[in-house]
PDB file of C-alpha atoms in Angstrom:
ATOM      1  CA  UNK T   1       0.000   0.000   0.000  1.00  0.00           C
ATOM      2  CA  UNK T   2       1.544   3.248  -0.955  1.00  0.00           C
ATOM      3  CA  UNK T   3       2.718   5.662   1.445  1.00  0.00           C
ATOM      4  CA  UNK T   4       1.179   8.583   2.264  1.00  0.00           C
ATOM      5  CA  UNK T   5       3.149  12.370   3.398  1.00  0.00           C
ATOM      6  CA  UNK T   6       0.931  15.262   3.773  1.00  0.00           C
ATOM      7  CA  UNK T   7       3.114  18.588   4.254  1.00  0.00           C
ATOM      8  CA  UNK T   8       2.969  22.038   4.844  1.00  0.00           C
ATOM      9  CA  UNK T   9       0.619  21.028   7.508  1.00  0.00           C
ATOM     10  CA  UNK T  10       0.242  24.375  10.047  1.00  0.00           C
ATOM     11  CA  UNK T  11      -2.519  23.499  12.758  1.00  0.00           C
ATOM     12  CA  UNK T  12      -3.065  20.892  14.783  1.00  0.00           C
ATOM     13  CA  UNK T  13      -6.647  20.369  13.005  1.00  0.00           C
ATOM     14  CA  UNK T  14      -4.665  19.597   9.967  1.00  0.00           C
ATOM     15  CA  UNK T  15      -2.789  17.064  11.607  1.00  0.00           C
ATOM     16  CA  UNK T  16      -5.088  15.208  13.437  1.00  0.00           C
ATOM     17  CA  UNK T  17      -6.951  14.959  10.067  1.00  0.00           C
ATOM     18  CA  UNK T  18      -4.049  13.544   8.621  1.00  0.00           C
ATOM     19  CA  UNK T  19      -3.244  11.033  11.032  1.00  0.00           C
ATOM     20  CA  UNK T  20      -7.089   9.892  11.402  1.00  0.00           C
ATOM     21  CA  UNK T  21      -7.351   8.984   7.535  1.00  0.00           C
ATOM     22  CA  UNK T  22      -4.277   7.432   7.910  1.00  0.00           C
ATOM     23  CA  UNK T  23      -1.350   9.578   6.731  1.00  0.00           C
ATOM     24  CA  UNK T  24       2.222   7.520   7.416  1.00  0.00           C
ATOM     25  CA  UNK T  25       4.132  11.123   7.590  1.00  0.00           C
ATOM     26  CA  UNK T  26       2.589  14.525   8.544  1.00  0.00           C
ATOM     27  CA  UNK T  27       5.515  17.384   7.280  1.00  0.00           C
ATOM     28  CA  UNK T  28       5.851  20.341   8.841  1.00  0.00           C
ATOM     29  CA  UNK T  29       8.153  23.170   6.901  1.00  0.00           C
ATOM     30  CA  UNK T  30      10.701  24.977   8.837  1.00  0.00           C
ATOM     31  CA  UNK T  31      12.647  27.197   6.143  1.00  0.00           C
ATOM     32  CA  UNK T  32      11.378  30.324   4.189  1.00  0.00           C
ATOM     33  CA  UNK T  33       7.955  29.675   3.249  1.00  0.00           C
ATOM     34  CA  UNK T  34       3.895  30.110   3.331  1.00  0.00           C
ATOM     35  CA  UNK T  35       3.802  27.472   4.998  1.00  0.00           C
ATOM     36  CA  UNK T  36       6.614  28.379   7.690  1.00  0.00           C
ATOM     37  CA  UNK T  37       5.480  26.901  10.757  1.00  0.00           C
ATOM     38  CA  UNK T  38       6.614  28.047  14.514  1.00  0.00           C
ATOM     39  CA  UNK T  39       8.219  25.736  17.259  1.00  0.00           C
ATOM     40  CA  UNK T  40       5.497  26.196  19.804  1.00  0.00           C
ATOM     41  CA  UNK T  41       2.614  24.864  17.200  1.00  0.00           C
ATOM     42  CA  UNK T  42       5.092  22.080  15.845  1.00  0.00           C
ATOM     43  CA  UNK T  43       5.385  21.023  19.530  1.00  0.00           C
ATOM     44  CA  UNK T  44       1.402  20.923  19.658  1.00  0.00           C
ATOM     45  CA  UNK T  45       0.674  19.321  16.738  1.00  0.00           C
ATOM     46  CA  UNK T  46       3.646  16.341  18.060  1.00  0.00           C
ATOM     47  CA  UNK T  47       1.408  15.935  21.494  1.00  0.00           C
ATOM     48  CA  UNK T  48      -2.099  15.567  19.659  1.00  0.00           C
ATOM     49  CA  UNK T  49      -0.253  13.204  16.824  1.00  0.00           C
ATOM     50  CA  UNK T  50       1.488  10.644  18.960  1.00  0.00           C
ATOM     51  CA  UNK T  51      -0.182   9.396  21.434  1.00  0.00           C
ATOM     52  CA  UNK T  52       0.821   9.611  25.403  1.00  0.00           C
ATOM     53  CA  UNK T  53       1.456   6.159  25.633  1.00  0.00           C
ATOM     54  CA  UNK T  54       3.467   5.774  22.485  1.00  0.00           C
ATOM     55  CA  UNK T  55       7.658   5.903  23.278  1.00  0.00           C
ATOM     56  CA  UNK T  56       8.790   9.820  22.191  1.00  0.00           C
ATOM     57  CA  UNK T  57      12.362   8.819  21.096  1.00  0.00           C
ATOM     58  CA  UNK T  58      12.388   8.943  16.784  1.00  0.00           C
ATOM     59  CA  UNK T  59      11.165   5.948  15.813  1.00  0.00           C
ATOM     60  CA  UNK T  60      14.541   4.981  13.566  1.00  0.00           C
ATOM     61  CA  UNK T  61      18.044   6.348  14.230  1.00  0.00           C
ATOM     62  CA  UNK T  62      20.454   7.291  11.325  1.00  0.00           C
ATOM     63  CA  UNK T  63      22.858   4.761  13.171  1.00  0.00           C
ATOM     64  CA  UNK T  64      20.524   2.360  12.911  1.00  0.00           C
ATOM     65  CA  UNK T  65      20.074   2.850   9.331  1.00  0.00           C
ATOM     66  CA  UNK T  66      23.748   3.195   8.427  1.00  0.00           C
ATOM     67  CA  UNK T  67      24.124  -0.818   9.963  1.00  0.00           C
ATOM     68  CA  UNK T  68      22.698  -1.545   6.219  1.00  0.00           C
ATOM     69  CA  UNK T  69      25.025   0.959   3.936  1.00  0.00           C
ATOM     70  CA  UNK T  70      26.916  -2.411   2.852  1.00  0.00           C
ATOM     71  CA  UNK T  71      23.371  -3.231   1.143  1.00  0.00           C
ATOM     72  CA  UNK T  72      23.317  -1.951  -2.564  1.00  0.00           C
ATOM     73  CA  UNK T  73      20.564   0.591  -3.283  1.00  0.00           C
ATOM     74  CA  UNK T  74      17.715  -1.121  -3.889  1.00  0.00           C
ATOM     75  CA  UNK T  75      18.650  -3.254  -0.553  1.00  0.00           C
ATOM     76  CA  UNK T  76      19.333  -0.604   1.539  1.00  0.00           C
ATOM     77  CA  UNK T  77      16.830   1.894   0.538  1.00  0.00           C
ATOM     78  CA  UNK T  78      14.102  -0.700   0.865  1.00  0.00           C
ATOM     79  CA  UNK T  79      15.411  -1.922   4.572  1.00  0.00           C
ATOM     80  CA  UNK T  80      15.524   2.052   5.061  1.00  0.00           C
ATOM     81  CA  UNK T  81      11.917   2.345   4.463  1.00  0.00           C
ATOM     82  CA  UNK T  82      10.704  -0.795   6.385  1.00  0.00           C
ATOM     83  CA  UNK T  83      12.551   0.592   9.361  1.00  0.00           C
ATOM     84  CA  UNK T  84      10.593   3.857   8.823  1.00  0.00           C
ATOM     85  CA  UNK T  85       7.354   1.626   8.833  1.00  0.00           C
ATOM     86  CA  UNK T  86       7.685  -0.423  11.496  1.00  0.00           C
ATOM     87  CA  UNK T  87       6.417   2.284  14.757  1.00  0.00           C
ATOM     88  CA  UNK T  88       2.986   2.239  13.531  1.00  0.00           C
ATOM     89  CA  UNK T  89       2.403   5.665  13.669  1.00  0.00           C
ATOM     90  CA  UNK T  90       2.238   8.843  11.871  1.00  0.00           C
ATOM     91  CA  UNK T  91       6.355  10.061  11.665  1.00  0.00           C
ATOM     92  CA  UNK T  92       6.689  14.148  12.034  1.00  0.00           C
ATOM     93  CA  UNK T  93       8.820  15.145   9.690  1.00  0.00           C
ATOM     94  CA  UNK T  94      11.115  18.195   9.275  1.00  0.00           C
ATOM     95  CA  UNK T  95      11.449  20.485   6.076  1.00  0.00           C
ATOM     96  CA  UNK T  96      14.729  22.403   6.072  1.00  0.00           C
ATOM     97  CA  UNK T  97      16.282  24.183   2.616  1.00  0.00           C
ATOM     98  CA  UNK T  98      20.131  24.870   2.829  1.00  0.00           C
ATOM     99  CA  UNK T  99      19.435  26.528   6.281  1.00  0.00           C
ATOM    100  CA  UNK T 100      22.291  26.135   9.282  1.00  0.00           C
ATOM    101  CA  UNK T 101      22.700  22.541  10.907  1.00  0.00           C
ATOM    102  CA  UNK T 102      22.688  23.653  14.783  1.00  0.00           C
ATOM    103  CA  UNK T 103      19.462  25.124  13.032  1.00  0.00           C
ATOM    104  CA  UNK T 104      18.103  22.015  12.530  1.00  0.00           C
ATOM    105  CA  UNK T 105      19.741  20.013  15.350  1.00  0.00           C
ATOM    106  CA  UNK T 106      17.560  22.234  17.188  1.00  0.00           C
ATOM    107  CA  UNK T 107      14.630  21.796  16.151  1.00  0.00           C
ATOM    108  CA  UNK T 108      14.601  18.091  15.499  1.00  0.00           C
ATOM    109  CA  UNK T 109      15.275  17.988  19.404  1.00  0.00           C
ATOM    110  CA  UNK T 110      12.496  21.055  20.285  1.00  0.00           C
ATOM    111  CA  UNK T 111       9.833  19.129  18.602  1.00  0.00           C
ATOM    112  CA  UNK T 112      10.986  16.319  18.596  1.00  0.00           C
ATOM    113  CA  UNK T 113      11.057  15.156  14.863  1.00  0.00           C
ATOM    114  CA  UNK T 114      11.005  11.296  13.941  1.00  0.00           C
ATOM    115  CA  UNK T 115      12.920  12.561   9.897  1.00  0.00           C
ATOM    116  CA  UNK T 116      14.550  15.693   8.965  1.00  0.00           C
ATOM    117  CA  UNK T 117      13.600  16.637   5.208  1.00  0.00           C
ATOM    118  CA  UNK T 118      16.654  17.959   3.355  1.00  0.00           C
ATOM    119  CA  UNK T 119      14.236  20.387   0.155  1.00  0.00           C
ATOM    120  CA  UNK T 120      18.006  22.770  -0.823  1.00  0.00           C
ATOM    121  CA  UNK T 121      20.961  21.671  -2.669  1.00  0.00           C
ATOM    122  CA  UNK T 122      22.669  20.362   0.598  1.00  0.00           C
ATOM    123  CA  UNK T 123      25.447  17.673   0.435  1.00  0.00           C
ATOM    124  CA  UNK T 124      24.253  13.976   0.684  1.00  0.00           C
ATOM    125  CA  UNK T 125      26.544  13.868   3.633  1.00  0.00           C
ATOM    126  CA  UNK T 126      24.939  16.455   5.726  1.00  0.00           C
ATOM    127  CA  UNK T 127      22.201  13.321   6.578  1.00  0.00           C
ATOM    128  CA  UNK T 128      25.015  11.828   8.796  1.00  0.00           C
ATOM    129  CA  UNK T 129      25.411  14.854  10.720  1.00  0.00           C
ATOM    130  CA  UNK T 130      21.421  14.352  11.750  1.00  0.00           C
ATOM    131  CA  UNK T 131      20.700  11.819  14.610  1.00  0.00           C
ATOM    132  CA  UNK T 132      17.187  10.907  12.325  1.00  0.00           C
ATOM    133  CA  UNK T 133      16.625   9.499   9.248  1.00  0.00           C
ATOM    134  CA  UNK T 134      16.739  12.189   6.519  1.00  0.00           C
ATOM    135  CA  UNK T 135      14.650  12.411   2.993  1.00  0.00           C
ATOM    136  CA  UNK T 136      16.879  14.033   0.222  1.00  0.00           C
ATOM    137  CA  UNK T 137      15.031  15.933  -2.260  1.00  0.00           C
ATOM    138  CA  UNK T 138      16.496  15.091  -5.841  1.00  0.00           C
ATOM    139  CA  UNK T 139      14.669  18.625  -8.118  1.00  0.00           C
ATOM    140  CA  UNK T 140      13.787  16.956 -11.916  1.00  0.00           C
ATOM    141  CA  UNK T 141      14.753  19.287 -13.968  1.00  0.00           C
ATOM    142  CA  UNK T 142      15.197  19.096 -18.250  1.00  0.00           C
ATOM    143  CA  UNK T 143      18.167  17.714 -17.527  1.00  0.00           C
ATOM    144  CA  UNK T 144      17.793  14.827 -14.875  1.00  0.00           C
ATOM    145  CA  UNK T 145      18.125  11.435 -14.744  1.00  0.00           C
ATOM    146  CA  UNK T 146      18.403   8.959 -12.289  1.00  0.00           C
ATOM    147  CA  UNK T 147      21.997   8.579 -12.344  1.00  0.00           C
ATOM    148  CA  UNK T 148      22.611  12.068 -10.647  1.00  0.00           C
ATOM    149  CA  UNK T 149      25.547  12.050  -8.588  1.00  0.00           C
ATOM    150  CA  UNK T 150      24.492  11.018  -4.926  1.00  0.00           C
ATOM    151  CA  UNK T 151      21.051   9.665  -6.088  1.00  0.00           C
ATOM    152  CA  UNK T 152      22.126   6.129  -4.885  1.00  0.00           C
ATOM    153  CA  UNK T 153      24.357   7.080  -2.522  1.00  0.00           C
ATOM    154  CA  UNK T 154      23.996   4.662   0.556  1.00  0.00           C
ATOM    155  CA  UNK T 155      24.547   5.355   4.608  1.00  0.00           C
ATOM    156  CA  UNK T 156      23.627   8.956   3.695  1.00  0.00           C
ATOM    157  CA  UNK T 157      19.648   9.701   3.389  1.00  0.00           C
ATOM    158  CA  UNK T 158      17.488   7.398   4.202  1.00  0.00           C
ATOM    159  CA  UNK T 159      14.741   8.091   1.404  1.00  0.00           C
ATOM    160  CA  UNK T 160      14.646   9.910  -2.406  1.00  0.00           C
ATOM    161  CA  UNK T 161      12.393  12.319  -2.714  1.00  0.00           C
ATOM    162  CA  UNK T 162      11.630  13.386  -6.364  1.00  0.00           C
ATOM    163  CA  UNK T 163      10.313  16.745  -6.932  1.00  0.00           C
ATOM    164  CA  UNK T 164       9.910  18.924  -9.388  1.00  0.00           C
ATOM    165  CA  UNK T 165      12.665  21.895 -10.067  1.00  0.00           C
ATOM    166  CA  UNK T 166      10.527  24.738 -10.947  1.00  0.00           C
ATOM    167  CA  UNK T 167      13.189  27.563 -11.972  1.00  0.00           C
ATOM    168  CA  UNK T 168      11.134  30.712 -11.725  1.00  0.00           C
ATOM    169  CA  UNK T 169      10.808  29.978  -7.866  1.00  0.00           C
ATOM    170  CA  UNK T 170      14.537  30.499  -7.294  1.00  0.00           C
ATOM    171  CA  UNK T 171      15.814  28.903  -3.999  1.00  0.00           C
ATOM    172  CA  UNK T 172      12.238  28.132  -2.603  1.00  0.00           C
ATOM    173  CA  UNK T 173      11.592  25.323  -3.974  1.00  0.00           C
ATOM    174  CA  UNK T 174       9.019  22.774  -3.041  1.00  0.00           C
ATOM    175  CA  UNK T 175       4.896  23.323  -2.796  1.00  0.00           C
ATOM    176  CA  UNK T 176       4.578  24.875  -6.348  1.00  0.00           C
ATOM    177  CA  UNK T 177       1.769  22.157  -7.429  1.00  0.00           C
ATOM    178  CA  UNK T 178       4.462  21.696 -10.891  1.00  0.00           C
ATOM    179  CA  UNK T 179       4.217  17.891 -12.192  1.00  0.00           C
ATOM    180  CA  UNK T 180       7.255  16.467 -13.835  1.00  0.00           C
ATOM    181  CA  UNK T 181       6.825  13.423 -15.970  1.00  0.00           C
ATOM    182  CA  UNK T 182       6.492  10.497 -13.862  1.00  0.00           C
ATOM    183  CA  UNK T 183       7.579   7.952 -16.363  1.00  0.00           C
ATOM    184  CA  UNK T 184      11.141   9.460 -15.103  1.00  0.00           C
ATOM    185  CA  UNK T 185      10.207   8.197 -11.836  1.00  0.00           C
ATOM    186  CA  UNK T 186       9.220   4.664 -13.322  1.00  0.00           C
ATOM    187  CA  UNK T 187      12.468   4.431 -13.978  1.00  0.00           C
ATOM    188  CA  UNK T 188      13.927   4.474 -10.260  1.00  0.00           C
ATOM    189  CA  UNK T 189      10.894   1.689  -9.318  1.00  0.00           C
ATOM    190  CA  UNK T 190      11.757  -0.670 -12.447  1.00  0.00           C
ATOM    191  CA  UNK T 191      15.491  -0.386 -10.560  1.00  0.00           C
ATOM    192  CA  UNK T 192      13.310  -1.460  -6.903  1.00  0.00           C
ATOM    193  CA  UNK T 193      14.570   1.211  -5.207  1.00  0.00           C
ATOM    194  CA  UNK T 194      11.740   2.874  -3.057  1.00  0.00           C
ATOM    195  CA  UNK T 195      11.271   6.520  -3.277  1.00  0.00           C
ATOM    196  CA  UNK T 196       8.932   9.191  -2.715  1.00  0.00           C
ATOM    197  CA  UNK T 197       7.308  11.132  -5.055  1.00  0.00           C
ATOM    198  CA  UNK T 198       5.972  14.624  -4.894  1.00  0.00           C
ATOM    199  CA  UNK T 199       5.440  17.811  -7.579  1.00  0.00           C
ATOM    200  CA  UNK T 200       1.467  18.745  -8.452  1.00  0.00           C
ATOM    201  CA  UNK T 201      -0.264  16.054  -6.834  1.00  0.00           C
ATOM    202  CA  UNK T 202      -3.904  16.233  -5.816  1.00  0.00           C
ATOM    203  CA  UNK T 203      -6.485  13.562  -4.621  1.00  0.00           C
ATOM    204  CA  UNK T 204      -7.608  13.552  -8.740  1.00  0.00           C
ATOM    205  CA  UNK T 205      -4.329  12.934 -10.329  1.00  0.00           C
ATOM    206  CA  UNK T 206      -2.671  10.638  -7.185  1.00  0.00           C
ATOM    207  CA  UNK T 207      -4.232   7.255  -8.437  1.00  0.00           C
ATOM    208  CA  UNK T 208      -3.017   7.596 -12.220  1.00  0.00           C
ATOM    209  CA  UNK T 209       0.410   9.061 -10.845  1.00  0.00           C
ATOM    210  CA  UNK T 210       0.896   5.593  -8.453  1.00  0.00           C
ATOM    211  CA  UNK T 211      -0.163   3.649 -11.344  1.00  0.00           C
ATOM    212  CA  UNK T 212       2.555   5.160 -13.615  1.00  0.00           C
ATOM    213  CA  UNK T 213       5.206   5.906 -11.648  1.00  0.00           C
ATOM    214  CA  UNK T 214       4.853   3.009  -8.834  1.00  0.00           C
ATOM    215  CA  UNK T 215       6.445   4.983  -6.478  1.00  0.00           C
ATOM    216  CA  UNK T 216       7.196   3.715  -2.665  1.00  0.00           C
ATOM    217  CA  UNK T 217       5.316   6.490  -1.069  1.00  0.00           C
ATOM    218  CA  UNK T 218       3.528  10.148  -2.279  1.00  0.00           C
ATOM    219  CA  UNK T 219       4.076  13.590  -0.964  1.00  0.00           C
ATOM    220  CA  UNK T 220       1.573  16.610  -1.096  1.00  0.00           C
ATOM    221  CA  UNK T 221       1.017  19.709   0.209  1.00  0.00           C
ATOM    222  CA  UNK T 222      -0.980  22.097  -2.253  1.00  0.00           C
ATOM    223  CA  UNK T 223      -2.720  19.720  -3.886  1.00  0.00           C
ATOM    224  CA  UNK T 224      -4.683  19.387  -1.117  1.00  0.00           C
ATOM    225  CA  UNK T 225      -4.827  23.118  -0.148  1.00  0.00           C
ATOM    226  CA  UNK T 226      -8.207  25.319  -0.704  1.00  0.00           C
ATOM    227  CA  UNK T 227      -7.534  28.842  -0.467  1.00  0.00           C
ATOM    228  CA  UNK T 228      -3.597  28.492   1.082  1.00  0.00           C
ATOM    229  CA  UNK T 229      -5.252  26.222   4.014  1.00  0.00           C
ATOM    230  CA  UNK T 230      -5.418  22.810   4.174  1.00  0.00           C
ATOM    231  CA  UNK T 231      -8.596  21.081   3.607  1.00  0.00           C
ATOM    232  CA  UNK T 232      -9.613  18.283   5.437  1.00  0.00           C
ATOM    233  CA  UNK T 233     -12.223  16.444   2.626  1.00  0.00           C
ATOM    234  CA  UNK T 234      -9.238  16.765  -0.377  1.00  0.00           C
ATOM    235  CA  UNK T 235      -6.171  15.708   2.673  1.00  0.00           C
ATOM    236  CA  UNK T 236      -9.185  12.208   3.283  1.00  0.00           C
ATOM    237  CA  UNK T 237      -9.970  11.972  -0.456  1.00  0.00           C
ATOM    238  CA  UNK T 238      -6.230  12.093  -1.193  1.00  0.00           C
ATOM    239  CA  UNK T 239      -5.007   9.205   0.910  1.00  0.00           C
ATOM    240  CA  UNK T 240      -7.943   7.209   0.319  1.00  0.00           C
ATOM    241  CA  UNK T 241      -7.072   7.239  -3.865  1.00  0.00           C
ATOM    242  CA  UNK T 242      -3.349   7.225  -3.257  1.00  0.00           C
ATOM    243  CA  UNK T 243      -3.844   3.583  -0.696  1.00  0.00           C
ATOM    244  CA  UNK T 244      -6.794   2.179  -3.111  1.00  0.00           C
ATOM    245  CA  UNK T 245      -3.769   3.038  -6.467  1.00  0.00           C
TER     246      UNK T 245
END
C-alpha cells in the first residue's frame, strides 16, 4: 500500500486529520515559506499526533540505518523504508532548505522530529550529521536522470524524494503544485529502489500518478490546499485514492 506524506501542515486540526485517515508522515516546513510553521505549534501538533502512551524517542536512528550501507541501493533503501514503517504511527517530519545545521539540530530535538527533510541543494553527507533518518530531495529538472551524482548514494539519506525543479521559484523550492513526468520516476521503481514522489499532486491525479510511476510512497502539500489552508475532505480523499492506487 503506498505511502502517504501530507506537508505544509500548520494546525493541529490539519494534523489530526491527517493522522485519522491514515497519513504515514505529517511534514511540517521549517525554512522560508507560506507554509513556515513556529516551534510552539510544531510542539502541539507532536502531542495531539502521537499518542501519550506511544515511546517519544524517533522511531529509527540514522545509526541504525547506516548498519545496512553495505546493502546496494535497492537493498538498503528498501530496509531504510521498512525501518521507517515499522512504529505504527504517523512520523513528524522536518522540512529544512540549505538553512544552518545547529538550526536544525535544534529543532529536530524542540519538537521532537522522527525525519529531517533535506528540500536545498545540501550535500548527501549532511544526513550523517542528523541523529534521524533524513529524505533528500532530488529537483527533476530538463536535464535529470536517475543517475545524478548522490542519487544512490547509501549510509547517507534514508529516502529519495523526487520533486519537481521549478526555476522561476529560485531557492524556494518545493509546494509549487508543478508535475514532472512520472515515467522518469518509473524508472527508479523498475530499478526497486523505493522513493517518494511529490510535484502537483492532488487527490484527482494521485491514483493515475501511483499507477505510472509506482512509487514507494507520495508527498503533497498544495494539492490538497483550498484557499492556502489545508482542507480536510481533499487531505481524506487524497489518501484514500493514493492507498486504493
Amino acid at each position: 500500500m503506498t505511502v502517504v506524506k501530507i506537508c505544509g501542515v500548520r494546525t493541529v486540526e490539519a494534523a489530526v486529520t491527517a493522522a485519522e485517515n491514515g497519513a504515514d508522515v505529517i511534514g511540517m516546513i521549517f525554512a522560508p515559506s507560506p507554509r513556515l510553521i513556529d516551534i510552539s505549534t510544531a510542539q502541539e501538533i507532536a502531542k495531539a499526533v502521537v499518542p501519550a502512551h506511544t515511546k517519544r524517542d524517533p522511531a529509527v536512528t540514522t545509526d541504525e540505518l547506516n548498519k545496512e550501507c553495505n546493502m546496494s541501493a535497492p537493498e538498503y533503501f528498501k530496509a531504510c523504508s521498512d525501518k521507517l514503517l515499522s512504529y505504527g504511527r504517523p512520523l513528524l517530519c522536518g522540512v529544512f532548505q540549505n538553512q544552518d545545521l545547529d538550526h536544525i539540530l535544534s529543532v529536530v530535538r524542540q519538537v521532537p522530529l522522527d525525519l529531517v527533510q533535506l528540500h536545498g541543494t545540501e550535500p548527501v553527507q549532511m544526513a550523517r550529521q542528523i541523529p534521524v533518518p533524513v529524505i533528500k530531495v532530488f529537483h527533476v529538472g530538463a536535464d535529470f536522470t536517475v543517475d545524478t551524482a548522490g542519487l544512490f548514494d547509501t549510509g547517507y539519506h534514508s529516502v529519495i524524494l523526487l520533486d519537481t525543479k521549478v526555476p522561476a521559484a529560485g531557492a524556494q523550492q518545493g509546494g509549487h503544485g508543478v508535475q514532472f513526468d512520472w515515467t522518469v520516476a518509473r524508472s527508479l521503481s523498475d530499478r526497486n529502489v523505493p522513493f517518494l514522489m511529490a510535484g502537483g499532486l492532488s487527490p484527482d491525479n494521485v491514483d493515475e500518478a501511483v499507477k505510472v510511476a509506482r512509487p514507494w510512497g507520495v508527498d503533497v502539500s498544495s494539492g490538497v490546499e483550498t484557499d492556502r489552508a489545508k482542507d480536510p475532505a481533499k487531505i481524506q480523499a487524497f489518501i484514500n485514492n493514493a492507498k486504493a492506487a
